[in-house]
Coordinates of C-alpha atoms and ligand atoms in Angstrom, one line a residue:
M1 CA 6.3 -12.2 41.6
S2 CA 5.8 -16.0 41.3
N3 CA 4.3 -18.3 38.6
Q4 CA 0.5 -18.5 38.2
E5 CA 0.1 -15.0 39.6
T6 CA -1.5 -12.1 37.6
W7 CA 0.7 -9.1 36.7
H8 CA -1.1 -5.8 36.6
E9 CA 0.4 -2.9 34.6
T10 CA 0.6 0.3 36.7
L11 CA 0.9 2.9 33.9
H12 CA -2.6 4.4 34.6
D13 CA -4.4 4.8 38.0
H14 CA -7.9 4.0 37.0
F15 CA -7.7 1.8 33.9
G16 CA -5.3 -0.9 32.9
Q17 CA -4.3 -4.3 31.6
Y18 CA -3.2 -7.5 33.3
F19 CA -1.3 -10.6 32.2
T20 CA -1.5 -14.1 33.7
V21 CA 2.1 -15.1 34.6
D22 CA 2.8 -18.7 33.4
N23 CA 6.5 -18.6 34.1
V24 CA 8.7 -15.8 35.6
L25 CA 12.0 -16.0 33.6
Y26 CA 13.9 -13.1 35.3
Q27 CA 13.3 -10.3 37.6
E28 CA 15.7 -7.8 39.2
T29 CA 15.9 -4.3 40.5
T30 CA 18.7 -3.0 38.4
G31 CA 20.6 0.2 39.2
Q32 CA 18.1 2.0 37.0
Q33 CA 14.6 0.3 37.1
D34 CA 12.6 -2.8 38.1
L35 CA 13.0 -5.4 35.3
V36 CA 10.8 -8.4 34.9
I37 CA 10.5 -10.9 32.0
F38 CA 7.7 -13.5 32.1
E39 CA 5.8 -15.9 29.9
N40 CA 2.1 -15.3 29.1
A41 CA -0.1 -17.7 27.2
A42 CA -1.5 -14.9 24.9
M43 CA 1.4 -12.6 24.2
G44 CA 4.4 -14.9 24.6
R45 CA 7.4 -13.5 26.6
V46 CA 6.7 -10.1 28.1
M47 CA 9.3 -7.6 29.4
A48 CA 8.2 -4.8 31.8
L49 CA 10.2 -2.0 33.4
D50 CA 8.9 -0.2 36.5
G51 CA 5.5 -1.8 36.2
I52 CA 5.0 -0.8 32.5
V53 CA 5.0 -3.2 29.5
Q54 CA 7.9 -2.5 27.2
T55 CA 7.5 -5.2 24.7
T56 CA 5.9 -8.6 24.0
E57 CA 7.0 -11.3 21.6
R58 CA 3.6 -11.4 19.9
D59 CA 3.2 -7.8 18.9
E60 CA 6.7 -6.2 19.0
F61 CA 7.0 -6.4 15.2
I62 CA 4.4 -3.6 14.7
Y63 CA 6.2 -1.1 16.9
H64 CA 9.8 -2.0 15.8
E65 CA 9.0 -2.0 12.1
M66 CA 7.2 1.4 12.3
M67 CA 10.0 3.0 14.5
A68 CA 12.7 1.8 12.1
H69 CA 11.4 1.8 8.5
V70 CA 9.3 5.0 8.4
P71 CA 12.3 7.2 9.0
L72 CA 14.8 5.0 7.1
I73 CA 12.7 4.6 4.0
A74 CA 11.8 8.3 4.1
H75 CA 15.4 9.3 4.4
G76 CA 16.4 7.0 1.5
N77 CA 20.2 7.1 2.1
A78 CA 20.8 6.8 5.8
K79 CA 24.4 5.6 6.7
K80 CA 24.6 6.4 10.4
V81 CA 21.8 5.5 12.8
L82 CA 21.5 6.2 16.5
I83 CA 19.1 4.4 18.8
I84 CA 18.4 5.9 22.2
G85 CA 17.2 3.2 24.6
G86 CA 16.2 0.1 22.6
G87 CA 18.0 -2.3 24.9
D88 CA 15.7 -5.2 23.9
G89 CA 17.3 -5.2 20.4
G90 CA 14.0 -5.0 18.4
I91 CA 14.8 -1.6 16.7
L92 CA 18.4 -2.8 16.1
R93 CA 17.1 -5.9 14.3
E94 CA 14.9 -3.8 12.0
V95 CA 17.6 -1.1 11.3
S96 CA 20.2 -3.8 10.5
R97 CA 17.9 -5.0 7.7
H98 CA 18.9 -1.9 5.7
P99 CA 22.1 -2.8 3.8
G100 CA 22.9 0.8 3.1
V101 CA 23.3 1.6 6.8
D102 CA 26.9 1.2 7.8
Q103 CA 27.0 2.3 11.4
I104 CA 24.4 1.6 14.2
T105 CA 24.9 2.9 17.7
I106 CA 22.7 2.1 20.7
A107 CA 22.9 4.4 23.8
E108 CA 21.1 2.4 26.5
I109 CA 21.1 3.4 30.2
D110 CA 20.6 -0.1 31.6
A111 CA 23.0 -2.9 30.7
A112 CA 20.8 -5.4 32.5
V113 CA 18.0 -4.8 29.9
V114 CA 20.5 -5.8 27.1
T115 CA 21.9 -8.7 29.0
F116 CA 18.6 -10.3 29.9
C117 CA 16.7 -9.5 26.7
K118 CA 19.6 -11.2 24.8
K119 CA 19.0 -14.2 27.0
Y120 CA 15.2 -14.3 27.3
L121 CA 14.0 -12.4 24.3
P122 CA 16.5 -13.7 21.6
R123 CA 14.0 -13.2 18.7
H124 CA 13.9 -9.5 19.4
N125 CA 17.5 -8.9 18.4
A126 CA 17.7 -12.1 16.2
G127 CA 21.5 -11.9 16.2
A128 CA 21.7 -8.2 15.4
F129 CA 23.7 -7.5 18.6
D130 CA 26.5 -9.4 16.7
D131 CA 26.2 -7.2 13.6
P132 CA 29.7 -5.7 12.9
R133 CA 28.1 -2.3 12.2
F134 CA 26.7 -2.2 15.7
T135 CA 28.2 -0.4 18.8
L136 CA 26.6 -0.5 22.2
V137 CA 27.2 2.4 24.6
I138 CA 25.8 2.1 28.1
A139 CA 24.9 5.7 29.0
D140 CA 22.0 8.0 29.7
G141 CA 20.8 9.1 26.2
V142 CA 20.8 12.7 27.3
D143 CA 24.5 12.5 28.3
F144 CA 25.4 10.6 25.1
I145 CA 23.8 13.3 22.9
S146 CA 25.1 16.3 24.9
Q147 CA 28.7 14.9 24.7
S148 CA 28.6 13.6 21.2
S149 CA 30.5 15.2 18.3
E150 CA 29.1 12.7 15.9
K151 CA 26.4 13.3 13.2
F152 CA 23.7 10.8 12.4
D153 CA 21.2 10.5 9.6
V154 CA 18.4 9.0 11.7
I155 CA 18.0 9.2 15.5
I156 CA 15.4 6.8 17.0
S157 CA 14.4 7.4 20.6
D158 CA 13.0 4.0 21.7
C159 CA 12.7 5.0 25.3
T160 CA 10.4 4.2 28.2
D161 CA 7.5 6.6 29.2
P162 CA 8.5 9.9 30.7
I163 CA 8.8 8.6 34.2
G164 CA 12.0 7.3 35.8
P165 CA 15.1 7.4 33.7
G166 CA 13.0 8.0 30.5
K167 CA 11.9 11.4 31.7
S168 CA 15.1 13.2 30.5
L169 CA 14.4 11.9 26.9
F170 CA 11.3 14.2 26.7
T171 CA 13.1 17.4 27.4
S172 CA 13.9 20.4 25.2
D173 CA 17.6 20.0 25.9
F174 CA 17.5 16.4 24.6
Y175 CA 15.6 17.4 21.5
Q176 CA 18.1 20.3 20.9
G177 CA 21.0 17.9 21.2
C178 CA 19.3 15.5 18.7
A179 CA 18.8 18.4 16.3
R180 CA 22.5 19.2 16.6
C181 CA 23.6 15.6 16.1
L182 CA 21.6 15.2 12.8
N183 CA 23.1 15.5 9.3
Q184 CA 21.3 17.6 6.7
D185 CA 18.0 15.9 5.9
G186 CA 18.3 14.0 9.1
I187 CA 15.2 12.6 10.8
F188 CA 14.4 12.2 14.5
V189 CA 11.6 9.9 15.7
A190 CA 10.5 8.9 19.2
Q191 CA 7.9 6.8 20.9
N192 CA 5.4 9.3 22.3
G193 CA 2.7 7.3 24.1
V194 CA -0.9 6.3 23.3
C195 CA -2.4 9.7 22.5
F196 CA -6.0 8.9 23.7
L197 CA -4.7 8.3 27.2
Q198 CA -1.4 10.2 27.2
Q199 CA -2.3 13.2 25.0
D200 CA -0.2 15.6 27.1
E201 CA 2.9 13.6 26.1
A202 CA 2.4 14.4 22.4
V203 CA 1.3 18.0 23.0
N204 CA 4.4 18.7 25.2
S205 CA 6.8 16.9 22.7
H206 CA 5.3 18.9 19.9
L207 CA 5.8 22.2 21.7
K208 CA 9.4 21.4 22.6
L209 CA 10.4 19.9 19.3
R210 CA 9.1 22.9 17.3
H211 CA 11.8 25.1 18.9
H212 CA 14.5 22.9 17.3
F213 CA 13.0 21.4 14.1
S214 CA 11.1 23.2 11.3
D215 CA 8.9 20.2 10.5
V216 CA 7.3 18.4 13.5
S217 CA 4.4 16.0 13.4
F218 CA 3.4 12.5 14.4
Y219 CA 2.7 9.2 12.8
Q220 CA 0.8 6.3 14.4
A221 CA 0.2 2.6 14.7
A222 CA -2.0 0.5 16.9
V223 CA 0.2 -1.8 19.1
P224 CA -2.1 -4.0 21.2
T225 CA -0.1 -4.1 24.4
Y226 CA 0.3 -0.3 24.3
Y227 CA -3.4 -0.4 25.0
G228 CA -5.9 2.4 24.8
G229 CA -5.7 3.2 21.1
I230 CA -3.0 4.3 18.6
M231 CA 0.6 4.7 19.7
T232 CA 2.0 8.0 18.4
F233 CA 5.5 8.4 17.2
A234 CA 7.0 11.9 17.2
W235 CA 8.6 12.9 13.8
A236 CA 11.0 15.9 13.5
S237 CA 13.3 17.1 10.7
Q238 CA 14.3 20.3 8.9
N239 CA 12.9 19.2 5.6
P240 CA 9.1 18.9 5.3
A241 CA 9.4 17.1 2.0
L242 CA 10.7 14.0 3.9
R243 CA 7.2 13.6 5.4
H244 CA 5.4 13.9 2.0
L245 CA 6.7 11.2 -0.2
D246 CA 4.4 9.5 -2.7
T247 CA 3.5 5.9 -2.2
A248 CA 5.2 4.8 -5.5
T249 CA 8.5 6.4 -4.4
L250 CA 8.3 4.7 -1.0
A251 CA 7.4 1.3 -2.6
A252 CA 10.4 1.6 -4.9
C253 CA 12.7 2.3 -1.9
I254 CA 11.2 -0.7 -0.1
D255 CA 11.7 -2.9 -3.1
K256 CA 15.3 -1.7 -3.4
T257 CA 16.0 -2.5 0.2
E258 CA 14.3 -5.9 -0.3
L259 CA 12.3 -5.4 2.9
I260 CA 9.7 -8.0 3.7
C261 CA 7.7 -6.9 6.7
R262 CA 4.7 -8.2 8.7
Y263 CA 3.1 -4.8 9.4
Y264 CA 5.0 -2.0 7.5
N265 CA 4.4 -1.3 3.8
A266 CA 4.3 1.9 1.6
A267 CA 0.5 2.5 2.1
I268 CA 0.9 2.0 5.9
H269 CA 3.8 4.4 5.8
N270 CA 1.8 7.3 4.3
G271 CA -1.4 6.4 6.0
S272 CA 0.3 6.4 9.4
F273 CA 0.7 10.2 9.2
A274 CA -3.1 10.6 9.2
L275 CA -3.9 11.7 12.8
P276 CA -7.3 11.8 14.7
Q277 CA -8.9 15.2 14.8
Y278 CA -8.9 15.4 18.6
L279 CA -5.1 15.2 18.4
L280 CA -4.8 17.7 15.6
N281 CA -7.0 20.1 17.6
A282 CA -4.9 19.6 20.8
L283 CA -1.7 20.3 18.8
S284 CA -3.0 23.4 17.1
V285 CA -4.1 24.9 20.4
S286 CA -0.6 24.3 21.8
R287 CA 1.1 26.4 19.1
Ligands
LIG1 N1 8.9 0.0 23.2 C1 8.9 0.5 24.5 C2 8.0 1.7 24.7 O1 7.4 2.1 23.7 O2 7.8 2.1 25.8 C3 10.3 0.9 24.8 C4 11.2 -0.3 25.0 S1 12.9 -0.1 25.2 C5 13.2 -1.5 26.1 C6 13.0 1.2 26.4 C7 14.4 1.4 26.8 O3 14.7 2.7 27.2 C8 14.8 0.5 28.1 O4 15.8 -0.4 27.7 C9 15.3 1.5 29.1 O5 16.4 1.0 29.9 C10 15.8 2.6 28.2 N2 15.9 4.0 28.8 C11 15.1 4.6 29.7 N3 15.6 5.8 30.0 C12 16.8 6.0 29.3 C13 17.7 7.0 29.1 N4 17.6 8.2 29.9 N5 18.8 6.8 28.3 C14 18.9 5.7 27.6 N6 18.0 4.6 27.7 C15 17.0 4.8 28.5

């Protein structure tokens, strides 16, 4: 791809988005996926894998704040956090803002994503890759989980869509392994697609997660470059109370953590668990 071209996302066959390419910063077919990072006048620097937008400088904060702070504030006392995928460092940046967390591990399948997001998307990690609490493991998340004897308080699956290497992160085996690797009152969250266009993703995750967790639901946020409506995040734990915290309790925990966010707040936290009726109907049918 060269400068002044137009890059078209290939996630959907009959509907999509495009970006004008002002400057190609890096592109490579890694051992795992096709990686490209380019500059766009509207969204800043954009990173795509296998033809699908992963993150943009302009709207990444919405997704990364919601994937990190909803489970961590709900948990209230997380010490050990595991991030599956997340090679761009955005989730790591937000998790590292929680002073009570003392160990953060990333299991990322593609070292090139880490290397070139560090170089070309430095504001995503904002120095968090140098946090002494952080350990990077280059591995398939499924293998990491199946071989791990560690226990975590929060597991965040910041993976690609269920195509290519990301497919294995939407399996019952992976979810079972995550359930095994969580401490008591542990929370699992995962990016689960834009439910208006990828409803099957949420329905299938819900079906599989329910075999391994007693409380399974979703929360949501609209992230512009995950176009087509709200992005759903899978939520799973063994303690339903973790999903029903009053706003005052959440606000107190946010204040104690001294979190200043651009999207996330206590009202957004609770409001994000409100789901559209069409999704609720699809989930109830799939019981
Ligand atoms: N925010 C994006 C989204 O919602 O689609 C995800 C971005 S993050 C960069 C996705 C990461 O998952 C990539 O770095 C990719 O290499 C990684 N990944 C894909 N499959 C994986 C697997 N099986 N194990 C570990 N990491 C994986």
